[in-house]
mmCIF file with all atom_site columns, C-alpha atoms in Angstrom:
data_model
loop_
_atom_site.group_PDB
_atom_site.id
_atom_site.type_symbol
_atom_site.label_atom_id
_atom_site.label_alt_id
_atom_site.label_comp_id
_atom_site.label_asym_id
_atom_site.label_entity_id
_atom_site.label_seq_id
_atom_site.pdbx_PDB_ins_code
_atom_site.Cartn_x
_atom_site.Cartn_y
_atom_site.Cartn_z
_atom_site.occupancy
_atom_site.B_iso_or_equiv
_atom_site.pdbx_formal_charge
_atom_site.auth_seq_id
_atom_site.auth_comp_id
_atom_site.auth_asym_id
_atom_site.auth_atom_id
_atom_site.pdbx_PDB_model_num
ATOM 1   C CA . UNK A 1 1   ? 0.035   0.014   0.418   1.00 31.00 ? 5   UNK A CA 1
ATOM 2   C CA . UNK A 1 2   ? 2.786   2.332   0.541   1.00 31.00 ? 6   UNK A CA 1
ATOM 3   C CA . UNK A 1 3   ? 4.636   2.138   -2.424  1.00 36.00 ? 7   UNK A CA 1
ATOM 4   C CA . UNK A 1 4   ? 0.774   3.065   -4.567  1.00 38.00 ? 8   UNK A CA 1
ATOM 5   C CA . UNK A 1 5   ? 0.227   5.828   -2.505  1.00 36.00 ? 9   UNK A CA 1
ATOM 6   C CA . UNK A 1 6   ? 4.130   7.420   -3.571  1.00 38.00 ? 10  UNK A CA 1
ATOM 7   C CA . UNK A 1 7   ? 3.348   6.231   -6.583  1.00 41.00 ? 11  UNK A CA 1
ATOM 8   C CA . UNK A 1 8   ? 0.058   7.860   -7.749  1.00 40.00 ? 12  UNK A CA 1
ATOM 9   C CA . UNK A 1 9   ? 1.173   11.212  -5.251  1.00 39.00 ? 13  UNK A CA 1
ATOM 10  C CA . UNK A 1 10  ? 4.112   11.843  -7.421  1.00 37.00 ? 14  UNK A CA 1
ATOM 11  C CA . UNK A 1 11  ? 2.373   11.075  -10.568 1.00 41.00 ? 15  UNK A CA 1
ATOM 12  C CA . UNK A 1 12  ? -0.020  13.263  -9.910  1.00 40.00 ? 16  UNK A CA 1
ATOM 13  C CA . UNK A 1 13  ? 1.879   16.078  -8.344  1.00 37.00 ? 17  UNK A CA 1
ATOM 14  C CA . UNK A 1 14  ? 4.306   16.274  -11.142 1.00 38.00 ? 18  UNK A CA 1
ATOM 15  C CA . UNK A 1 15  ? 1.267   16.443  -13.925 1.00 39.00 ? 19  UNK A CA 1
ATOM 16  C CA . UNK A 1 16  ? 0.254   19.942  -11.091 1.00 40.00 ? 20  UNK A CA 1
ATOM 17  C CA . UNK A 1 17  ? 4.168   21.343  -11.527 1.00 37.00 ? 21  UNK A CA 1
ATOM 18  C CA . UNK A 1 18  ? 3.844   21.331  -15.045 1.00 39.00 ? 22  UNK A CA 1
ATOM 19  C CA . UNK A 1 19  ? 6.737   18.561  -15.339 1.00 38.00 ? 23  UNK A CA 1
ATOM 20  C CA . UNK A 1 20  ? 6.470   16.501  -18.576 1.00 41.00 ? 24  UNK A CA 1
ATOM 21  C CA . UNK A 1 21  ? 6.758   13.017  -18.319 1.00 43.00 ? 25  UNK A CA 1
ATOM 22  C CA . UNK A 1 22  ? 6.119   13.012  -22.248 1.00 42.00 ? 26  UNK A CA 1
ATOM 23  C CA . UNK A 1 23  ? 9.148   14.508  -22.689 1.00 41.00 ? 27  UNK A CA 1
ATOM 24  C CA . UNK A 1 24  ? 10.994  11.234  -21.002 1.00 40.00 ? 28  UNK A CA 1
ATOM 25  C CA . UNK A 1 25  ? 9.336   8.687   -22.426 1.00 47.00 ? 29  UNK A CA 1
ATOM 26  C CA . UNK A 1 26  ? 7.471   7.327   -25.486 1.00 65.00 ? 30  UNK A CA 1
ATOM 27  C CA . UNK A 1 27  ? 4.111   6.337   -25.863 1.00 89.00 ? 31  UNK A CA 1
ATOM 28  C CA . UNK A 1 28  ? 3.798   2.722   -25.410 1.00 92.00 ? 32  UNK A CA 1
ATOM 29  C CA . UNK A 1 29  ? 0.795   0.901   -24.386 1.00 95.00 ? 33  UNK A CA 1
ATOM 30  C CA . UNK A 1 30  ? 1.127   -1.169  -21.348 1.00 94.00 ? 34  UNK A CA 1
ATOM 31  C CA . UNK A 1 31  ? -2.733  -2.090  -20.720 1.00 97.00 ? 35  UNK A CA 1
ATOM 32  C CA . UNK A 1 32  ? -3.710  -3.405  -23.576 1.00 95.00 ? 36  UNK A CA 1
ATOM 33  C CA . UNK A 1 33  ? -5.730  -0.359  -24.316 1.00 96.00 ? 37  UNK A CA 1
ATOM 34  C CA . UNK A 1 34  ? -3.873  1.848   -26.937 1.00 96.00 ? 38  UNK A CA 1
ATOM 35  C CA . UNK A 1 35  ? -7.502  4.174   -27.529 1.00 94.00 ? 39  UNK A CA 1
ATOM 36  C CA . UNK A 1 36  ? -9.600  6.336   -27.611 1.00 97.00 ? 40  UNK A CA 1
ATOM 37  C CA . UNK A 1 37  ? -11.264 6.021   -24.876 1.00 98.00 ? 41  UNK A CA 1
ATOM 38  C CA . UNK A 1 38  ? -14.724 7.748   -25.726 1.00 98.00 ? 42  UNK A CA 1
ATOM 39  C CA . UNK A 1 39  ? -16.270 9.393   -22.066 1.00 98.00 ? 43  UNK A CA 1
ATOM 40  C CA . UNK A 1 40  ? -18.978 11.642  -21.860 1.00 98.00 ? 44  UNK A CA 1
ATOM 41  C CA . UNK A 1 41  ? -19.078 12.538  -26.041 1.00 97.00 ? 45  UNK A CA 1
ATOM 42  C CA . UNK A 1 42  ? -15.447 12.897  -25.434 1.00 98.00 ? 46  UNK A CA 1
ATOM 43  C CA . UNK A 1 43  ? -12.830 11.466  -27.481 1.00 98.00 ? 47  UNK A CA 1
ATOM 44  C CA . UNK A 1 44  ? -9.285  10.862  -25.643 1.00 98.00 ? 48  UNK A CA 1
ATOM 45  C CA . UNK A 1 45  ? -6.040  9.547   -27.338 1.00 97.00 ? 49  UNK A CA 1
ATOM 46  C CA . UNK A 1 46  ? -3.522  7.658   -25.306 1.00 98.00 ? 50  UNK A CA 1
ATOM 47  C CA . UNK A 1 47  ? -1.006  10.437  -24.653 1.00 97.00 ? 51  UNK A CA 1
ATOM 48  C CA . UNK A 1 48  ? 1.289   9.279   -22.162 1.00 97.00 ? 52  UNK A CA 1
ATOM 49  C CA . UNK A 1 49  ? 2.047   5.891   -20.324 1.00 96.00 ? 53  UNK A CA 1
ATOM 50  C CA . UNK A 1 50  ? 4.948   4.367   -17.740 1.00 94.00 ? 54  UNK A CA 1
ATOM 51  C CA . UNK A 1 51  ? 5.035   1.733   -15.690 1.00 94.00 ? 55  UNK A CA 1
ATOM 52  C CA . UNK A 1 52  ? 6.989   3.559   -12.631 1.00 93.00 ? 56  UNK A CA 1
ATOM 53  C CA . UNK A 1 53  ? 7.708   -0.556  -10.371 1.00 94.00 ? 57  UNK A CA 1
ATOM 54  C CA . UNK A 1 54  ? 7.110   -3.900  -11.415 1.00 94.00 ? 58  UNK A CA 1
ATOM 55  C CA . UNK A 1 55  ? 3.215   -3.919  -10.417 1.00 94.00 ? 59  UNK A CA 1
ATOM 56  C CA . UNK A 1 56  ? 2.183   -0.404  -11.164 1.00 96.00 ? 60  UNK A CA 1
ATOM 57  C CA . UNK A 1 57  ? 0.874   0.955   -14.907 1.00 97.00 ? 61  UNK A CA 1
ATOM 58  C CA . UNK A 1 58  ? -0.116  4.234   -15.597 1.00 97.00 ? 62  UNK A CA 1
ATOM 59  C CA . UNK A 1 59  ? -2.006  5.431   -19.160 1.00 98.00 ? 63  UNK A CA 1
ATOM 60  C CA . UNK A 1 60  ? -3.443  9.226   -19.656 1.00 98.00 ? 64  UNK A CA 1
ATOM 61  C CA . UNK A 1 61  ? -5.008  10.285  -22.764 1.00 98.00 ? 65  UNK A CA 1
ATOM 62  C CA . UNK A 1 62  ? -6.300  13.479  -23.890 1.00 98.00 ? 66  UNK A CA 1
ATOM 63  C CA . UNK A 1 63  ? -8.491  15.116  -25.979 1.00 98.00 ? 67  UNK A CA 1
ATOM 64  C CA . UNK A 1 64  ? -7.247  16.294  -29.659 1.00 96.00 ? 68  UNK A CA 1
ATOM 65  C CA . UNK A 1 65  ? -5.009  19.667  -29.206 1.00 96.00 ? 69  UNK A CA 1
ATOM 66  C CA . UNK A 1 66  ? -4.383  19.025  -25.645 1.00 97.00 ? 70  UNK A CA 1
ATOM 67  C CA . UNK A 1 67  ? -1.273  17.668  -23.706 1.00 95.00 ? 71  UNK A CA 1
ATOM 68  C CA . UNK A 1 68  ? -0.605  16.235  -20.642 1.00 95.00 ? 72  UNK A CA 1
ATOM 69  C CA . UNK A 1 69  ? 1.220   19.162  -19.420 1.00 92.00 ? 73  UNK A CA 1
ATOM 70  C CA . UNK A 1 70  ? -1.351  21.296  -19.008 1.00 92.00 ? 74  UNK A CA 1
ATOM 71  C CA . UNK A 1 71  ? -4.784  19.627  -20.178 1.00 97.00 ? 75  UNK A CA 1
ATOM 72  C CA . UNK A 1 72  ? -8.256  20.886  -19.919 1.00 97.00 ? 76  UNK A CA 1
ATOM 73  C CA . UNK A 1 73  ? -9.732  17.176  -19.414 1.00 98.00 ? 77  UNK A CA 1
ATOM 74  C CA . UNK A 1 74  ? -7.444  13.871  -19.092 1.00 98.00 ? 78  UNK A CA 1
ATOM 75  C CA . UNK A 1 75  ? -8.618  10.677  -18.714 1.00 99.00 ? 79  UNK A CA 1
ATOM 76  C CA . UNK A 1 76  ? -6.458  7.970   -16.888 1.00 99.00 ? 80  UNK A CA 1
ATOM 77  C CA . UNK A 1 77  ? -6.167  4.711   -16.634 1.00 98.00 ? 81  UNK A CA 1
ATOM 78  C CA . UNK A 1 78  ? -4.020  2.455   -14.348 1.00 98.00 ? 82  UNK A CA 1
ATOM 79  C CA . UNK A 1 79  ? -3.298  -0.990  -12.714 1.00 98.00 ? 83  UNK A CA 1
ATOM 80  C CA . UNK A 1 80  ? -1.593  -2.089  -9.610  1.00 97.00 ? 84  UNK A CA 1
ATOM 81  C CA . UNK A 1 81  ? -1.686  -5.530  -8.915  1.00 95.00 ? 85  UNK A CA 1
ATOM 82  C CA . UNK A 1 82  ? -0.278  -5.429  -5.573  1.00 94.00 ? 86  UNK A CA 1
ATOM 83  C CA . UNK A 1 83  ? -2.830  -3.315  -4.106  1.00 95.00 ? 87  UNK A CA 1
ATOM 84  C CA . UNK A 1 84  ? -6.869  -3.730  -3.975  1.00 96.00 ? 88  UNK A CA 1
ATOM 85  C CA . UNK A 1 85  ? -9.687  -0.918  -4.650  1.00 97.00 ? 89  UNK A CA 1
ATOM 86  C CA . UNK A 1 86  ? -10.118 -0.158  -0.869  1.00 97.00 ? 90  UNK A CA 1
ATOM 87  C CA . UNK A 1 87  ? -5.733  -0.004  -0.202  1.00 96.00 ? 91  UNK A CA 1
ATOM 88  C CA . UNK A 1 88  ? -5.691  2.301   -3.659  1.00 97.00 ? 92  UNK A CA 1
ATOM 89  C CA . UNK A 1 89  ? -8.682  4.417   -2.926  1.00 98.00 ? 93  UNK A CA 1
ATOM 90  C CA . UNK A 1 90  ? -7.383  4.607   0.978   1.00 97.00 ? 94  UNK A CA 1
ATOM 91  C CA . UNK A 1 91  ? -3.999  5.846   -0.006  1.00 97.00 ? 95  UNK A CA 1
ATOM 92  C CA . UNK A 1 92  ? -5.720  8.450   -1.775  1.00 98.00 ? 96  UNK A CA 1
ATOM 93  C CA . UNK A 1 93  ? -7.852  10.100  0.838   1.00 98.00 ? 97  UNK A CA 1
ATOM 94  C CA . UNK A 1 94  ? -4.650  10.027  2.905   1.00 97.00 ? 98  UNK A CA 1
ATOM 95  C CA . UNK A 1 95  ? -3.300  12.372  0.624   1.00 97.00 ? 99  UNK A CA 1
ATOM 96  C CA . UNK A 1 96  ? -5.790  14.497  0.685   1.00 98.00 ? 100 UNK A CA 1
ATOM 97  C CA . UNK A 1 97  ? -5.803  14.468  4.329   1.00 96.00 ? 101 UNK A CA 1
ATOM 98  C CA . UNK A 1 98  ? -1.945  16.013  4.095   1.00 96.00 ? 102 UNK A CA 1
ATOM 99  C CA . UNK A 1 99  ? -3.319  18.568  1.727   1.00 96.00 ? 103 UNK A CA 1
ATOM 100 C CA . UNK A 1 100 ? -5.897  19.947  3.682   1.00 94.00 ? 104 UNK A CA 1
ATOM 101 C CA . UNK A 1 101 ? -3.472  22.463  5.848   1.00 91.00 ? 105 UNK A CA 1
ATOM 102 C CA . UNK A 1 102 ? -1.654  23.622  2.356   1.00 94.00 ? 106 UNK A CA 1
ATOM 103 C CA . UNK A 1 103 ? -5.129  23.684  0.217   1.00 96.00 ? 107 UNK A CA 1
ATOM 104 C CA . UNK A 1 104 ? -7.674  25.004  1.424   1.00 93.00 ? 108 UNK A CA 1
ATOM 105 C CA . UNK A 1 105 ? -9.508  23.547  -1.887  1.00 96.00 ? 109 UNK A CA 1
ATOM 106 C CA . UNK A 1 106 ? -9.526  19.773  -0.967  1.00 97.00 ? 110 UNK A CA 1
ATOM 107 C CA . UNK A 1 107 ? -12.437 18.115  -0.695  1.00 96.00 ? 111 UNK A CA 1
ATOM 108 C CA . UNK A 1 108 ? -13.814 15.026  -1.421  1.00 98.00 ? 112 UNK A CA 1
ATOM 109 C CA . UNK A 1 109 ? -16.592 12.705  -1.160  1.00 97.00 ? 113 UNK A CA 1
ATOM 110 C CA . UNK A 1 110 ? -16.408 8.668   -1.603  1.00 97.00 ? 114 UNK A CA 1
ATOM 111 C CA . UNK A 1 111 ? -18.988 6.033   -3.035  1.00 97.00 ? 115 UNK A CA 1
ATOM 112 C CA . UNK A 1 112 ? -18.969 2.460   -1.853  1.00 97.00 ? 116 UNK A CA 1
ATOM 113 C CA . UNK A 1 113 ? -20.299 -0.185  -4.546  1.00 95.00 ? 117 UNK A CA 1
ATOM 114 C CA . UNK A 1 114 ? -20.135 -3.216  -2.397  1.00 93.00 ? 118 UNK A CA 1
ATOM 115 C CA . UNK A 1 115 ? -22.321 -5.515  -4.790  1.00 93.00 ? 119 UNK A CA 1
ATOM 116 C CA . UNK A 1 116 ? -19.160 -4.725  -7.030  1.00 92.00 ? 120 UNK A CA 1
ATOM 117 C CA . UNK A 1 117 ? -16.264 -4.028  -4.853  1.00 94.00 ? 121 UNK A CA 1
ATOM 118 C CA . UNK A 1 118 ? -15.492 -0.797  -6.524  1.00 97.00 ? 122 UNK A CA 1
ATOM 119 C CA . UNK A 1 119 ? -14.809 2.498   -5.050  1.00 98.00 ? 123 UNK A CA 1
ATOM 120 C CA . UNK A 1 120 ? -15.342 6.013   -6.359  1.00 99.00 ? 124 UNK A CA 1
ATOM 121 C CA . UNK A 1 121 ? -13.946 8.545   -4.672  1.00 98.00 ? 125 UNK A CA 1
ATOM 122 C CA . UNK A 1 122 ? -14.343 12.466  -6.031  1.00 97.00 ? 126 UNK A CA 1
ATOM 123 C CA . UNK A 1 123 ? -11.939 15.442  -5.368  1.00 98.00 ? 127 UNK A CA 1
ATOM 124 C CA . UNK A 1 124 ? -10.724 18.761  -6.035  1.00 98.00 ? 128 UNK A CA 1
ATOM 125 C CA . UNK A 1 125 ? -7.636  20.485  -4.995  1.00 97.00 ? 129 UNK A CA 1
ATOM 126 C CA . UNK A 1 126 ? -5.559  23.136  -6.426  1.00 96.00 ? 130 UNK A CA 1
ATOM 127 C CA . UNK A 1 127 ? -1.956  24.098  -6.746  1.00 95.00 ? 131 UNK A CA 1
ATOM 128 C CA . UNK A 1 128 ? -0.615  27.551  -7.407  1.00 92.00 ? 132 UNK A CA 1
ATOM 129 C CA . UNK A 1 129 ? 3.140   27.225  -6.895  1.00 90.00 ? 133 UNK A CA 1
ATOM 130 C CA . UNK A 1 130 ? 3.664   27.548  -10.487 1.00 89.00 ? 134 UNK A CA 1
ATOM 131 C CA . UNK A 1 131 ? 2.227   31.261  -9.561  1.00 90.00 ? 135 UNK A CA 1
ATOM 132 C CA . UNK A 1 132 ? -1.062  30.450  -11.534 1.00 92.00 ? 136 UNK A CA 1
ATOM 133 C CA . UNK A 1 133 ? -3.919  28.823  -9.972  1.00 94.00 ? 137 UNK A CA 1
ATOM 134 C CA . UNK A 1 134 ? -4.620  25.895  -10.652 1.00 96.00 ? 138 UNK A CA 1
ATOM 135 C CA . UNK A 1 135 ? -7.933  23.951  -9.807  1.00 97.00 ? 139 UNK A CA 1
ATOM 136 C CA . UNK A 1 136 ? -8.881  20.332  -10.466 1.00 98.00 ? 140 UNK A CA 1
ATOM 137 C CA . UNK A 1 137 ? -11.219 18.169  -9.727  1.00 98.00 ? 141 UNK A CA 1
ATOM 138 C CA . UNK A 1 138 ? -10.842 14.563  -10.429 1.00 99.00 ? 142 UNK A CA 1
ATOM 139 C CA . UNK A 1 139 ? -13.719 11.408  -10.187 1.00 99.00 ? 143 UNK A CA 1
ATOM 140 C CA . UNK A 1 140 ? -11.539 7.600   -9.746  1.00 99.00 ? 144 UNK A CA 1
ATOM 141 C CA . UNK A 1 141 ? -13.528 4.568   -10.025 1.00 99.00 ? 145 UNK A CA 1
ATOM 142 C CA . UNK A 1 142 ? -11.159 2.020   -8.175  1.00 98.00 ? 146 UNK A CA 1
ATOM 143 C CA . UNK A 1 143 ? -12.288 -1.941  -9.154  1.00 98.00 ? 147 UNK A CA 1
ATOM 144 C CA . UNK A 1 144 ? -10.409 -5.009  -8.685  1.00 97.00 ? 148 UNK A CA 1
ATOM 145 C CA . UNK A 1 145 ? -8.171  -6.105  -11.873 1.00 96.00 ? 149 UNK A CA 1
ATOM 146 C CA . UNK A 1 146 ? -8.873  -9.252  -11.783 1.00 91.00 ? 150 UNK A CA 1
ATOM 147 C CA . UNK A 1 147 ? -9.542  -12.783 -9.874  1.00 88.00 ? 151 UNK A CA 1
ATOM 148 C CA . UNK A 1 148 ? -6.426  -12.875 -8.814  1.00 89.00 ? 152 UNK A CA 1
ATOM 149 C CA . UNK A 1 149 ? -6.588  -9.580  -6.894  1.00 92.00 ? 153 UNK A CA 1
ATOM 150 C CA . UNK A 1 150 ? -5.044  -5.953  -7.929  1.00 96.00 ? 154 UNK A CA 1
ATOM 151 C CA . UNK A 1 151 ? -6.738  -2.630  -8.424  1.00 98.00 ? 155 UNK A CA 1
ATOM 152 C CA . UNK A 1 152 ? -7.758  -1.399  -12.112 1.00 98.00 ? 156 UNK A CA 1
ATOM 153 C CA . UNK A 1 153 ? -8.093  2.800   -12.244 1.00 98.00 ? 157 UNK A CA 1
ATOM 154 C CA . UNK A 1 154 ? -10.320 4.647   -14.552 1.00 99.00 ? 158 UNK A CA 1
ATOM 155 C CA . UNK A 1 155 ? -10.339 7.942   -14.019 1.00 99.00 ? 159 UNK A CA 1
ATOM 156 C CA . UNK A 1 156 ? -11.736 11.587  -15.149 1.00 99.00 ? 160 UNK A CA 1
ATOM 157 C CA . UNK A 1 157 ? -9.918  14.607  -14.856 1.00 98.00 ? 161 UNK A CA 1
ATOM 158 C CA . UNK A 1 158 ? -10.475 18.438  -15.251 1.00 98.00 ? 162 UNK A CA 1
ATOM 159 C CA . UNK A 1 159 ? -9.215  21.475  -14.578 1.00 97.00 ? 163 UNK A CA 1
ATOM 160 C CA . UNK A 1 160 ? -9.344  25.395  -14.629 1.00 97.00 ? 164 UNK A CA 1
ATOM 161 C CA . UNK A 1 161 ? -6.931  27.774  -14.936 1.00 97.00 ? 165 UNK A CA 1
ATOM 162 C CA . UNK A 1 162 ? -5.244  30.961  -13.247 1.00 95.00 ? 166 UNK A CA 1
ATOM 163 C CA . UNK A 1 163 ? -8.673  33.655  -13.454 1.00 93.00 ? 167 UNK A CA 1
ATOM 164 C CA . UNK A 1 164 ? -10.714 30.598  -14.736 1.00 94.00 ? 168 UNK A CA 1
ATOM 165 C CA . UNK A 1 165 ? -9.813  28.557  -12.002 1.00 94.00 ? 169 UNK A CA 1
ATOM 166 C CA . UNK A 1 166 ? -13.557 30.501  -9.765  1.00 93.00 ? 170 UNK A CA 1
ATOM 167 C CA . UNK A 1 167 ? -15.983 29.981  -12.878 1.00 95.00 ? 171 UNK A CA 1
ATOM 168 C CA . UNK A 1 168 ? -14.813 26.072  -13.075 1.00 97.00 ? 172 UNK A CA 1
ATOM 169 C CA . UNK A 1 169 ? -15.313 25.580  -9.276  1.00 95.00 ? 173 UNK A CA 1
ATOM 170 C CA . UNK A 1 170 ? -18.905 27.065  -9.723  1.00 94.00 ? 174 UNK A CA 1
ATOM 171 C CA . UNK A 1 171 ? -19.246 25.143  -12.870 1.00 95.00 ? 175 UNK A CA 1
ATOM 172 C CA . UNK A 1 172 ? -18.859 21.674  -10.954 1.00 95.00 ? 176 UNK A CA 1
ATOM 173 C CA . UNK A 1 173 ? -21.982 21.459  -9.063  1.00 91.00 ? 177 UNK A CA 1
ATOM 174 C CA . UNK A 1 174 ? -23.466 21.561  -12.492 1.00 96.00 ? 178 UNK A CA 1
ATOM 175 C CA . UNK A 1 175 ? -21.149 18.757  -13.806 1.00 96.00 ? 179 UNK A CA 1
ATOM 176 C CA . UNK A 1 176 ? -20.241 16.838  -11.031 1.00 97.00 ? 180 UNK A CA 1
ATOM 177 C CA . UNK A 1 177 ? -23.104 14.047  -10.711 1.00 97.00 ? 181 UNK A CA 1
ATOM 178 C CA . UNK A 1 178 ? -23.468 14.010  -14.441 1.00 98.00 ? 182 UNK A CA 1
ATOM 179 C CA . UNK A 1 179 ? -19.370 12.914  -14.847 1.00 98.00 ? 183 UNK A CA 1
ATOM 180 C CA . UNK A 1 180 ? -19.349 10.743  -11.826 1.00 98.00 ? 184 UNK A CA 1
ATOM 181 C CA . UNK A 1 181 ? -22.306 8.505   -13.407 1.00 97.00 ? 185 UNK A CA 1
ATOM 182 C CA . UNK A 1 182 ? -20.840 8.461   -16.377 1.00 98.00 ? 186 UNK A CA 1
ATOM 183 C CA . UNK A 1 183 ? -17.654 6.852   -14.150 1.00 98.00 ? 187 UNK A CA 1
ATOM 184 C CA . UNK A 1 184 ? -19.859 4.794   -12.446 1.00 97.00 ? 188 UNK A CA 1
ATOM 185 C CA . UNK A 1 185 ? -21.385 3.617   -15.833 1.00 96.00 ? 189 UNK A CA 1
ATOM 186 C CA . UNK A 1 186 ? -18.224 3.363   -17.841 1.00 97.00 ? 190 UNK A CA 1
ATOM 187 C CA . UNK A 1 187 ? -17.415 0.219   -20.073 1.00 95.00 ? 191 UNK A CA 1
ATOM 188 C CA . UNK A 1 188 ? -14.910 -0.560  -18.358 1.00 94.00 ? 192 UNK A CA 1
ATOM 189 C CA . UNK A 1 189 ? -12.207 -2.483  -20.544 1.00 92.00 ? 193 UNK A CA 1
ATOM 190 C CA . UNK A 1 190 ? -9.981  -5.485  -19.583 1.00 92.00 ? 194 UNK A CA 1
ATOM 191 C CA . UNK A 1 191 ? -6.811  -3.992  -18.724 1.00 95.00 ? 195 UNK A CA 1
ATOM 192 C CA . UNK A 1 192 ? -3.905  -6.453  -19.365 1.00 91.00 ? 196 UNK A CA 1
ATOM 193 C CA . UNK A 1 193 ? -0.513  -5.279  -17.402 1.00 92.00 ? 197 UNK A CA 1
ATOM 194 C CA . UNK A 1 194 ? 2.536   -5.903  -20.368 1.00 85.00 ? 198 UNK A CA 1
ATOM 195 C CA . UNK A 1 195 ? 5.911   -3.555  -19.026 1.00 75.00 ? 199 UNK A CA 1
#
């Protein structure tokens, strides 16, 4: 569980800081989902992949014209073969609790589906360390990876930048529930982690 927490936290902090992971690696489908991924009427193309440990695989998809470094919306698919949905969600919630002291925007809600062992975590956070305020809303759907264990993550992330950050937060009231419902009913592809 400890490794999972740090892996997801590091990737998220890289995204917020504007560091380009794409510049360091070529795009190689590592999960058997080359894209595009269709979500709420938008096509997301595979833009970045990583295999930071033998058990952790991450892929990020963005719409045409957007970049991983400064996206407005991104779809993510991840697989962690050594964690469970419960452990992965708990690690993310722990990270959010730790941010509360330095991020006044942090807020989250957790929805459990005991019938499927899935968890949806939706959360909002912000960062202004680069001089430009970034507000980011995410919905993470944690699901069992397969019968042997592991966790699959299917997620949507949306951002507002600078002067648009306030309007972005206000607009979440209308857009949050439809996005969560779409993620909950998203037809998940079977993941095949491959380093």
